[in-house]
Short mmCIF file of C-alpha atoms in Angstrom, two decimals:
data_model
loop_
_atom_site.label_atom_id
_atom_site.label_comp_id
_atom_site.label_asym_id
_atom_site.label_seq_id
_atom_site.Cartn_x
_atom_site.Cartn_y
_atom_site.Cartn_z
CA MET A 1 -353.43 -33.03 -84.75
CA THR A 2 -355.16 -35.31 -81.77
CA LYS A 3 -352.37 -38.27 -80.77
CA THR A 4 -353.93 -41.24 -79.78
CA ILE A 5 -352.99 -43.44 -76.21
CA ALA A 6 -353.74 -46.74 -77.49
CA TYR A 7 -355.03 -49.28 -74.48
CA VAL A 8 -354.47 -52.86 -75.66
CA LEU A 9 -357.55 -54.59 -74.30
CA TYR A 10 -357.09 -58.80 -74.77
CA PRO A 11 -359.08 -61.50 -72.50
CA GLY A 12 -358.85 -62.34 -69.31
CA LEU A 13 -356.35 -59.10 -68.76
CA THR A 14 -356.14 -57.12 -65.10
CA ALA A 15 -358.13 -54.61 -65.42
CA LEU A 16 -357.52 -52.08 -63.23
CA ASP A 17 -353.74 -53.04 -65.22
CA LEU A 18 -355.51 -50.87 -68.10
CA ILE A 19 -358.03 -48.30 -66.14
CA GLY A 20 -355.65 -46.41 -63.80
CA PRO A 21 -353.51 -45.25 -66.66
CA LEU A 22 -356.02 -44.41 -68.97
CA THR A 23 -357.79 -42.80 -66.50
CA VAL A 24 -354.65 -40.84 -65.56
CA THR A 25 -354.52 -39.71 -69.13
CA ALA A 26 -358.07 -39.63 -70.26
CA ALA A 27 -357.59 -35.77 -67.84
CA LEU A 28 -355.51 -34.34 -70.88
CA ASP A 29 -356.93 -32.22 -72.51
CA GLY A 30 -357.68 -32.07 -76.37
CA GLU A 31 -354.53 -32.61 -77.59
CA TYR A 32 -354.87 -36.47 -76.81
CA GLU A 33 -356.93 -38.99 -77.31
CA SER A 34 -356.80 -42.60 -74.92
CA VAL A 35 -358.86 -44.96 -76.35
CA VAL A 36 -358.61 -49.09 -75.43
CA VAL A 37 -358.51 -50.60 -78.79
CA ALA A 38 -358.73 -54.54 -79.24
CA ARG A 39 -359.62 -56.68 -82.02
CA ASP A 40 -363.39 -56.02 -81.23
CA LEU A 41 -365.92 -54.26 -79.75
CA ALA A 42 -367.34 -57.08 -78.40
CA ALA A 43 -367.30 -56.97 -74.16
CA LEU A 44 -364.41 -59.35 -72.70
CA ASP A 45 -363.73 -60.99 -69.53
CA THR A 46 -361.13 -59.93 -67.42
CA ASP A 47 -359.55 -61.81 -64.33
CA ALA A 48 -362.27 -60.32 -62.01
CA ALA A 49 -365.53 -59.93 -62.23
CA VAL A 50 -366.17 -57.49 -64.32
CA ARG A 51 -366.50 -57.10 -68.66
CA LEU A 52 -364.99 -54.50 -70.33
CA GLY A 53 -365.61 -53.30 -73.46
CA ALA A 54 -362.95 -51.81 -76.11
CA THR A 55 -363.86 -47.83 -78.31
CA ALA A 56 -361.95 -48.80 -81.72
CA THR A 57 -360.52 -51.64 -83.41
CA PHE A 58 -356.98 -53.24 -84.11
CA ASP A 59 -357.68 -52.08 -87.71
CA GLN A 60 -358.85 -48.32 -87.13
CA VAL A 61 -355.90 -47.16 -84.31
CA THR A 62 -352.40 -48.51 -86.60
CA ALA A 63 -350.54 -45.24 -85.56
CA PRO A 64 -351.17 -44.32 -82.18
CA HIS A 65 -348.39 -41.75 -80.24
CA VAL A 66 -348.81 -43.85 -77.34
CA VAL A 67 -349.05 -47.60 -77.03
CA VAL A 68 -349.66 -49.40 -73.31
CA VAL A 69 -350.27 -52.67 -72.68
CA PRO A 70 -351.44 -53.80 -69.60
CA GLY A 71 -350.48 -57.04 -67.64
CA GLY A 72 -352.75 -59.52 -65.72
CA THR A 73 -351.69 -63.73 -65.08
CA ALA A 74 -352.84 -66.31 -67.54
CA GLY A 75 -354.71 -63.77 -69.66
CA THR A 76 -351.66 -62.26 -70.14
CA PHE A 77 -349.48 -65.14 -70.82
CA ALA A 78 -352.17 -66.54 -73.62
CA ALA A 79 -351.41 -62.68 -75.19
CA CYS A 80 -347.71 -63.34 -75.61
CA ALA A 81 -348.47 -66.28 -78.14
CA ASP A 82 -351.93 -64.14 -79.98
CA GLU A 83 -349.50 -63.87 -83.39
CA GLU A 84 -352.31 -61.30 -84.77
CA LEU A 85 -351.49 -59.45 -80.91
CA LEU A 86 -348.34 -59.11 -81.52
CA ARG A 87 -348.34 -58.41 -84.85
CA TRP A 88 -350.68 -55.33 -84.11
CA LEU A 89 -348.65 -54.16 -81.39
CA ARG A 90 -344.87 -54.62 -83.44
CA THR A 91 -346.55 -51.75 -86.18
CA ALA A 92 -347.61 -50.03 -83.73
CA SER A 93 -344.56 -49.04 -81.97
CA ALA A 94 -342.62 -48.61 -84.22
CA ALA A 95 -345.15 -45.65 -85.07
CA ALA A 96 -344.83 -44.91 -81.67
CA GLU A 97 -343.54 -42.46 -79.69
CA VAL A 98 -344.05 -44.55 -76.67
CA THR A 99 -344.63 -48.32 -75.96
CA ALA A 100 -345.44 -48.84 -72.61
CA SER A 101 -346.90 -51.42 -70.15
CA VAL A 102 -348.37 -51.70 -66.97
CA CYS A 103 -347.59 -55.21 -64.50
CA THR A 104 -346.86 -57.97 -66.99
CA GLY A 105 -347.74 -56.27 -69.80
CA SER A 106 -343.96 -56.07 -69.77
CA LEU A 107 -343.90 -59.61 -71.01
CA VAL A 108 -346.03 -59.13 -73.51
CA LEU A 109 -343.58 -56.31 -74.97
CA GLY A 110 -340.99 -59.20 -74.62
CA ALA A 111 -342.75 -61.68 -76.60
CA ALA A 112 -343.17 -58.77 -79.42
CA GLY A 113 -339.76 -58.38 -79.47
CA LEU A 114 -339.36 -55.16 -78.28
CA LEU A 115 -337.76 -55.82 -75.32
CA GLU A 116 -334.08 -57.13 -76.59
CA GLY A 117 -331.50 -55.68 -74.36
CA ARG A 118 -333.65 -52.99 -72.69
CA ARG A 119 -333.75 -52.67 -68.90
CA ALA A 120 -337.75 -53.09 -68.10
CA THR A 121 -339.45 -53.85 -65.39
CA THR A 122 -342.40 -56.43 -64.51
CA HIS A 123 -345.20 -57.53 -61.53
CA TRP A 124 -342.99 -58.28 -58.38
CA GLY A 125 -344.09 -61.99 -59.24
CA PHE A 126 -342.48 -62.25 -62.04
CA ARG A 127 -339.60 -60.63 -62.77
CA HIS A 128 -337.68 -63.31 -63.61
CA LEU A 129 -339.61 -64.07 -66.43
CA LEU A 130 -337.94 -60.54 -68.48
CA PRO A 131 -334.53 -61.84 -68.73
CA LYS A 132 -335.71 -64.97 -71.29
CA PHE A 133 -337.27 -61.88 -73.72
CA GLY A 134 -333.35 -60.45 -73.59
CA ALA A 135 -334.64 -57.57 -71.20
CA VAL A 136 -333.04 -56.38 -68.21
CA ALA A 137 -334.88 -56.95 -65.00
CA VAL A 138 -334.63 -54.37 -62.63
CA ALA A 139 -337.24 -53.77 -59.47
CA GLU A 140 -338.21 -50.04 -59.84
CA ARG A 141 -342.05 -48.47 -59.30
CA TRP A 142 -341.07 -47.64 -63.67
CA VAL A 143 -338.61 -47.57 -66.01
CA ARG A 144 -338.13 -46.07 -69.11
CA ASP A 145 -335.15 -46.88 -71.79
CA GLY A 146 -335.49 -44.78 -75.13
CA ASP A 147 -339.36 -45.35 -76.00
CA VAL A 148 -340.06 -48.16 -73.64
CA LEU A 149 -341.91 -47.48 -70.45
CA THR A 150 -342.66 -50.33 -68.17
CA ALA A 151 -343.77 -50.42 -64.59
CA ALA A 152 -344.19 -53.05 -62.24
CA GLY A 153 -347.71 -54.70 -61.34
CA VAL A 154 -350.97 -53.55 -61.23
CA SER A 155 -351.16 -50.24 -59.29
CA ALA A 156 -348.21 -49.05 -60.44
CA GLY A 157 -349.42 -48.24 -63.80
CA ILE A 158 -351.06 -45.52 -61.97
CA ASP A 159 -347.55 -43.74 -61.04
CA MET A 160 -346.36 -44.80 -64.91
CA ALA A 161 -348.91 -42.79 -66.24
CA LEU A 162 -348.31 -39.89 -64.37
CA GLN A 163 -344.66 -39.59 -65.48
CA LEU A 164 -345.92 -40.58 -68.95
CA VAL A 165 -348.63 -37.16 -69.16
CA ARG A 166 -345.40 -35.41 -66.73
CA GLU A 167 -343.71 -36.30 -69.87
CA LEU A 168 -345.68 -35.50 -73.04
CA ALA A 169 -347.62 -32.58 -71.41
CA GLY A 170 -345.23 -31.26 -68.54
CA GLU A 171 -345.92 -30.72 -64.87
CA GLN A 172 -348.95 -29.17 -64.96
CA ALA A 173 -351.26 -31.32 -66.94
CA ALA A 174 -349.79 -34.05 -64.38
CA ARG A 175 -350.36 -32.30 -61.32
CA LEU A 176 -353.86 -31.83 -62.82
CA SER A 177 -354.17 -35.34 -63.92
CA GLN A 178 -353.64 -36.59 -60.44
CA LEU A 179 -355.91 -34.30 -58.50
CA VAL A 180 -358.76 -35.40 -61.08
CA ILE A 181 -358.36 -38.91 -59.51
CA GLU A 182 -357.07 -37.63 -56.24
CA TYR A 183 -354.86 -39.52 -56.19
CA ASP A 184 -352.48 -38.91 -52.61
CA PRO A 185 -352.24 -42.06 -51.41
CA GLU A 186 -352.46 -43.52 -47.58
CA PRO A 187 -352.28 -47.22 -47.78
CA PRO A 188 -353.90 -48.16 -44.45
CA LEU A 189 -351.27 -50.48 -43.79
CA GLY A 190 -348.19 -48.08 -45.22
CA PRO A 191 -346.14 -49.54 -48.01
CA ILE A 192 -344.84 -52.54 -48.72
CA ASP A 193 -342.81 -54.18 -46.66
CA TRP A 194 -340.82 -56.16 -49.31
CA SER A 195 -338.29 -57.99 -46.43
CA GLU A 196 -341.61 -59.68 -45.65
CA VAL A 197 -342.31 -60.74 -48.99
CA ASP A 198 -342.34 -64.77 -49.76
CA THR A 199 -341.45 -64.94 -53.24
CA ALA A 200 -341.48 -68.81 -53.03
CA ALA A 201 -344.86 -69.04 -51.59
CA PHE A 202 -346.32 -67.16 -54.90
CA ALA A 203 -343.97 -68.74 -57.05
CA PRO A 204 -346.74 -71.89 -57.27
CA PHE A 205 -349.37 -69.08 -58.89
CA GLY A 206 -347.39 -67.75 -61.26
CA GLU A 207 -346.16 -71.13 -62.74
CA ALA A 208 -349.88 -72.73 -63.04
CA ALA A 209 -350.80 -69.38 -64.54
CA LEU A 210 -348.40 -69.71 -67.25
CA ARG A 211 -349.53 -73.47 -67.71
CA GLU A 212 -352.50 -72.19 -68.37
CA GLY A 213 -352.18 -69.72 -70.32
CA LEU A 214 -349.91 -70.76 -72.89
CA ALA A 215 -351.35 -74.73 -73.13
CA ASP A 216 -351.57 -74.68 -76.76
CA HIS A 217 -348.10 -73.35 -76.60
CA PRO A 218 -345.97 -75.22 -75.67
CA GLU A 219 -342.56 -74.31 -77.60
CA LEU A 220 -343.38 -70.80 -75.00
CA LEU A 221 -344.28 -72.59 -72.55
CA ALA A 222 -340.80 -74.34 -71.73
CA ARG A 223 -338.86 -71.49 -72.60
CA LEU A 224 -340.41 -69.69 -69.59
CA THR A 225 -340.66 -72.46 -67.69
CA GLY A 226 -337.31 -73.82 -68.41
CA MET B 1 -371.75 -69.53 -47.07
CA THR B 2 -370.30 -66.54 -49.74
CA LYS B 3 -370.10 -62.88 -48.85
CA THR B 4 -370.71 -60.86 -51.46
CA ILE B 5 -369.31 -57.78 -52.32
CA ALA B 6 -371.82 -55.30 -54.66
CA TYR B 7 -370.50 -52.94 -56.92
CA VAL B 8 -372.81 -50.77 -58.40
CA LEU B 9 -372.24 -50.27 -62.32
CA TYR B 10 -374.40 -47.72 -63.52
CA PRO B 11 -373.64 -45.45 -66.74
CA GLY B 12 -371.20 -42.73 -67.39
CA LEU B 13 -369.83 -43.31 -63.78
CA THR B 14 -365.90 -43.40 -63.56
CA ALA B 15 -364.17 -46.57 -64.20
CA LEU B 16 -361.50 -46.70 -61.69
CA ASP B 17 -363.56 -45.87 -58.97
CA LEU B 18 -365.17 -49.31 -59.54
CA ILE B 19 -362.07 -50.70 -60.63
CA GLY B 20 -360.06 -49.70 -57.38
CA PRO B 21 -361.59 -51.17 -55.22
CA LEU B 22 -362.88 -54.50 -56.97
CA THR B 23 -359.02 -55.98 -57.57
CA VAL B 24 -358.43 -55.27 -54.27
CA THR B 25 -361.63 -57.37 -53.09
CA ALA B 26 -361.18 -59.52 -55.12
CA ALA B 27 -358.06 -61.42 -54.30
CA LEU B 28 -359.70 -62.23 -50.99
CA ASP B 29 -360.48 -65.99 -50.85
CA GLY B 30 -363.38 -67.42 -51.11
CA GLU B 31 -365.15 -67.10 -48.04
CA TYR B 32 -366.25 -63.31 -50.28
CA GLU B 33 -366.85 -63.42 -54.05
CA SER B 34 -366.95 -59.80 -55.33
CA VAL B 35 -369.79 -58.90 -58.53
CA VAL B 36 -370.37 -56.03 -60.50
CA VAL B 37 -373.99 -55.56 -59.81
CA ALA B 38 -376.27 -53.58 -62.81
CA ARG B 39 -379.46 -53.56 -64.59
CA ASP B 40 -378.54 -55.75 -66.87
CA LEU B 41 -375.72 -57.57 -68.34
CA ALA B 42 -374.74 -54.63 -71.04
CA ALA B 43 -371.60 -53.24 -70.85
CA LEU B 44 -372.61 -49.84 -70.38
CA ASP B 45 -370.51 -46.79 -71.16
CA THR B 46 -368.04 -44.61 -68.48
CA ASP B 47 -366.72 -41.11 -68.90
CA ALA B 48 -363.24 -41.97 -70.28
CA ALA B 49 -363.31 -44.71 -73.27
CA VAL B 50 -364.13 -47.97 -72.00
CA ARG B 51 -367.10 -49.63 -71.39
CA LEU B 52 -367.87 -52.13 -68.00
CA GLY B 53 -370.12 -55.19 -68.09
CA ALA B 54 -371.76 -56.54 -64.83
CA THR B 55 -371.48 -59.91 -63.88
CA ALA B 56 -374.51 -60.16 -61.85
CA THR B 57 -378.01 -57.72 -62.16
CA PHE B 58 -379.90 -55.90 -59.64
CA ASP B 59 -382.65 -58.93 -59.31
CA GLN B 60 -380.19 -61.81 -58.57
CA VAL B 61 -377.96 -59.71 -55.84
CA THR B 62 -380.77 -58.12 -52.90
CA ALA B 63 -378.55 -59.58 -49.78
CA PRO B 64 -374.95 -58.61 -50.49
CA HIS B 65 -372.80 -58.47 -47.36
CA VAL B 66 -371.35 -54.96 -49.27
CA VAL B 67 -372.39 -52.67 -51.18
CA VAL B 68 -369.93 -50.39 -52.65
CA VAL B 69 -371.02 -47.49 -54.88
CA PRO B 70 -368.52 -46.07 -57.43
CA GLY B 71 -368.88 -41.96 -58.00
CA GLY B 72 -368.18 -40.18 -61.19
CA THR B 73 -369.43 -36.33 -62.74
CA ALA B 74 -372.39 -35.96 -65.03
CA GLY B 75 -373.49 -39.99 -64.90
CA THR B 76 -373.19 -39.65 -61.08
CA PHE B 77 -375.81 -37.03 -60.52
CA ALA B 78 -378.00 -39.53 -63.10
CA ALA B 79 -377.50 -42.12 -60.98
CA CYS B 80 -378.78 -39.80 -58.00
CA ALA B 81 -382.12 -39.44 -59.60
CA ASP B 82 -382.37 -43.25 -60.63
CA GLU B 83 -385.56 -44.42 -58.54
CA GLU B 84 -384.88 -48.35 -59.54
CA LEU B 85 -381.19 -47.47 -58.58
CA LEU B 86 -381.84 -46.27 -55.13
CA ARG B 87 -384.77 -48.94 -54.60
CA TRP B 88 -382.07 -51.08 -54.53
CA LEU B 89 -379.66 -50.14 -53.05
CA ARG B 90 -381.85 -49.05 -50.15
CA THR B 91 -382.58 -52.66 -50.03
CA ALA B 92 -379.56 -53.80 -50.17
CA SER B 93 -378.22 -51.52 -47.81
CA ALA B 94 -380.95 -52.06 -45.27
CA ALA B 95 -379.17 -55.82 -45.50
CA ALA B 96 -375.30 -55.23 -44.95
CA GLU B 97 -373.24 -55.33 -42.46
CA VAL B 98 -371.08 -52.65 -44.58
CA THR B 99 -372.21 -50.04 -47.57
CA ALA B 100 -369.70 -47.98 -49.12
CA SER B 101 -368.62 -45.37 -51.62
CA VAL B 102 -365.80 -44.65 -53.64
CA CYS B 103 -365.57 -40.24 -55.17
CA THR B 104 -369.18 -38.66 -55.55
CA GLY B 105 -370.68 -42.31 -55.15
CA SER B 106 -372.19 -40.97 -50.94
CA LEU B 107 -373.75 -38.12 -52.83
CA VAL B 108 -375.75 -41.22 -54.07
CA LEU B 109 -375.59 -42.87 -50.96
CA GLY B 110 -377.00 -39.43 -49.84
CA ALA B 111 -379.95 -39.01 -52.36
CA ALA B 112 -381.20 -42.57 -51.33
CA GLY B 113 -381.12 -41.27 -47.97
CA LEU B 114 -378.23 -43.46 -46.32
CA LEU B 115 -375.94 -40.51 -45.25
CA GLU B 116 -378.25 -38.64 -42.36
CA GLY B 117 -376.65 -37.75 -39.78
CA ARG B 118 -373.77 -39.41 -40.65
CA ARG B 119 -369.99 -37.91 -40.99
CA ALA B 120 -368.73 -38.80 -44.37
CA THR B 121 -366.51 -37.60 -47.31
CA THR B 122 -366.45 -37.70 -51.30
CA HIS B 123 -364.71 -36.03 -54.34
CA TRP B 124 -362.55 -32.59 -53.07
CA GLY B 125 -364.61 -31.43 -55.98
CA PHE B 126 -367.86 -31.91 -54.17
CA ARG B 127 -367.72 -32.42 -50.50
CA HIS B 128 -370.03 -28.93 -50.14
CA LEU B 129 -372.62 -31.50 -51.32
CA LEU B 130 -373.11 -34.07 -49.03
CA PRO B 131 -374.91 -31.30 -46.35
CA LYS B 132 -377.52 -31.40 -49.21
CA PHE B 133 -378.25 -35.06 -48.04
CA GLY B 134 -378.15 -34.33 -44.45
CA ALA B 135 -374.63 -35.16 -43.87
CA VAL B 136 -371.47 -34.18 -42.13
CA ALA B 137 -368.92 -33.42 -44.70
CA VAL B 138 -365.84 -34.70 -43.56
CA ALA B 139 -362.29 -34.18 -45.16
CA GLU B 140 -360.37 -37.57 -45.00
CA ARG B 141 -359.23 -40.11 -47.17
CA TRP B 142 -362.01 -42.59 -45.70
CA VAL B 143 -364.86 -41.95 -43.38
CA ARG B 144 -366.19 -44.99 -41.29
CA ASP B 145 -369.69 -43.79 -39.60
CA GLY B 146 -371.25 -47.18 -38.39
CA ASP B 147 -371.83 -48.76 -41.56
CA VAL B 148 -371.37 -46.11 -43.94
CA LEU B 149 -367.69 -46.37 -45.24
CA THR B 150 -367.48 -43.33 -47.73
CA ALA B 151 -363.43 -42.58 -49.81
CA ALA B 152 -362.66 -39.67 -51.05
CA GLY B 153 -361.92 -39.32 -55.33
CA VAL B 154 -361.67 -41.91 -57.13
CA SER B 155 -357.86 -43.44 -56.24
CA ALA B 156 -358.82 -43.36 -52.43
CA GLY B 157 -361.16 -46.19 -53.04
CA ILE B 158 -358.16 -48.30 -52.98
CA ASP B 159 -357.17 -47.30 -49.76
CA MET B 160 -360.78 -47.51 -48.63
CA ALA B 161 -360.76 -51.27 -50.18
CA LEU B 162 -357.73 -52.79 -48.31
CA GLN B 163 -359.17 -51.07 -45.00
CA LEU B 164 -362.74 -52.96 -45.67
CA VAL B 165 -360.51 -55.65 -46.32
CA ARG B 166 -358.44 -55.81 -42.99
CA GLU B 167 -361.91 -55.07 -40.99
CA LEU B 168 -363.54 -58.15 -42.75
CA ALA B 169 -360.56 -60.37 -43.24
CA GLY B 170 -357.99 -58.65 -41.05
CA GLU B 171 -354.36 -56.91 -41.94
CA GLN B 172 -352.85 -60.76 -43.08
CA ALA B 173 -355.80 -60.66 -45.79
CA ALA B 174 -354.93 -57.09 -46.42
CA ARG B 175 -351.32 -57.36 -46.92
CA LEU B 176 -351.89 -59.79 -49.49
CA SER B 177 -354.11 -57.76 -51.40
CA GLN B 178 -351.82 -54.82 -51.37
CA LEU B 179 -349.51 -57.23 -52.71
CA VAL B 180 -351.14 -58.63 -55.39
CA ILE B 181 -351.94 -55.58 -56.79
CA GLU B 182 -348.51 -54.23 -55.68
CA TYR B 183 -349.08 -50.78 -54.48
CA ASP B 184 -346.59 -49.53 -53.23
CA PRO B 185 -347.40 -46.07 -54.30
CA GLU B 186 -344.89 -43.30 -56.14
CA PRO B 187 -346.80 -40.94 -57.88
CA PRO B 188 -344.11 -39.03 -59.79
CA LEU B 189 -344.18 -35.25 -57.73
CA GLY B 190 -345.38 -36.72 -54.72
CA PRO B 191 -348.55 -36.46 -53.17
CA ILE B 192 -351.05 -33.56 -53.48
CA ASP B 193 -349.94 -30.16 -52.25
CA TRP B 194 -353.87 -28.61 -50.90
CA SER B 195 -353.08 -25.58 -49.78
CA GLU B 196 -351.99 -24.84 -54.50
CA VAL B 197 -355.49 -26.79 -55.65
CA ASP B 198 -357.80 -24.02 -56.35
CA THR B 199 -361.39 -25.23 -56.00
CA ALA B 200 -363.12 -22.51 -57.42
CA ALA B 201 -361.49 -22.64 -60.52
CA PHE B 202 -363.50 -26.42 -60.20
CA ALA B 203 -366.56 -24.76 -59.51
CA PRO B 204 -368.15 -24.10 -63.48
CA PHE B 205 -367.10 -27.82 -64.18
CA GLY B 206 -368.72 -29.40 -61.48
CA GLU B 207 -371.58 -27.14 -61.96
CA ALA B 208 -372.14 -28.33 -65.37
CA ALA B 209 -371.25 -32.10 -64.29
CA LEU B 210 -374.06 -31.71 -62.03
CA ARG B 211 -376.79 -29.69 -64.91
CA GLU B 212 -375.96 -32.37 -67.74
CA GLY B 213 -376.44 -35.38 -65.07
CA LEU B 214 -379.52 -33.79 -63.63
CA ALA B 215 -381.51 -32.33 -66.55
CA ASP B 216 -384.68 -34.11 -66.08
CA HIS B 217 -384.55 -33.74 -62.33
CA PRO B 218 -385.01 -29.99 -61.75
CA GLU B 219 -386.05 -30.43 -58.13
CA LEU B 220 -383.10 -32.01 -57.07
CA LEU B 221 -380.84 -29.85 -59.04
CA ALA B 222 -382.40 -27.19 -57.80
CA ARG B 223 -381.46 -28.92 -54.73
CA LEU B 224 -378.01 -29.42 -54.93
CA THR B 225 -377.08 -26.09 -56.29
CA GLY B 226 -379.33 -23.54 -54.53
#
């Protein structure tokens, strides 16, 4: 039987959080099928100048083998208060072998109550929010705790998905996915120098995203900014 | 005046080829605007289980500062014979400061006559096709020859876009884009070991994609498979 890897699409997310890992797992052979699942099939705005359209609805995919929640900024905080999405996610996660996230997608897992007592990661600019959902925040590229696999910011979803493919289908399959997407990174300015990163300068941007996304949900906003 | 970075969307492309660099350049400040341009605004199928929708039409974006053509497999070969797309691309490229491609998007540049005598790259599995368009094929992560900037396969578009941001807006801007997408790669199995890659095993897949994409264009098919 085909095993479904379901990527959750919601308005305003960061497209690369979804498209990076989707492209990795889509290279898996017929045993696995990667789908994008949303409330309906309408193309939704993202946080960049592109719209994404799902290929399945929440109603159609109730027991995926893997569920992956991408992140973003304001749109993701709004998703943290989207009861329909959270309800689907709880049900899907309970049935799934692996519940995964990319970037601030882990905060959606947290809002669904799926990170209590677990080690998890997220985008570097929002890591301080993980404990608000009972999680233990760690600064790693990806973190596995039991059946929950969380990735750091945006592009970390590619590394996490290769790790997922390795776990699901073995090293040869992971090498093939890596080769298909020619993932042999050469950042022109080298790796990030974390000693130079000014997280305080990012804080106002992060807080503005929280306030925008949770404008209609003052209780959750207070919990996350308090 | 805002400078437009235009990503070309066409049916069947590889979504990551477009979304990777788009996410990098979208982090640029107000001087640059990244848009996705297509024949119309309908969401189009890609080669994975997701649809992408443009935010501008070819008619609306006639003189971008930068034009970027993503790649793919059969859909990209069909684009190589899409006269409306090629006509728009020639006009846009003539006005642009930089004409760029990701993966087999360079073959679309070639089909538009934009690679004659130029050094260029593409996905490793299709590099042998570049000389069919008068280009000199090179095996690098990205290649600049004059105002043409081509990237290797799929994920190489992220590295290329960081280089583009560095050239357009300086190192600080490139470091900020890199930080926003947390591009600090850790492929779980390390870099690709090119000595282990079996290009011959890939050839039938590549040829099938050519035949599918160019089924209605036997002359171009013969030129590329001959």
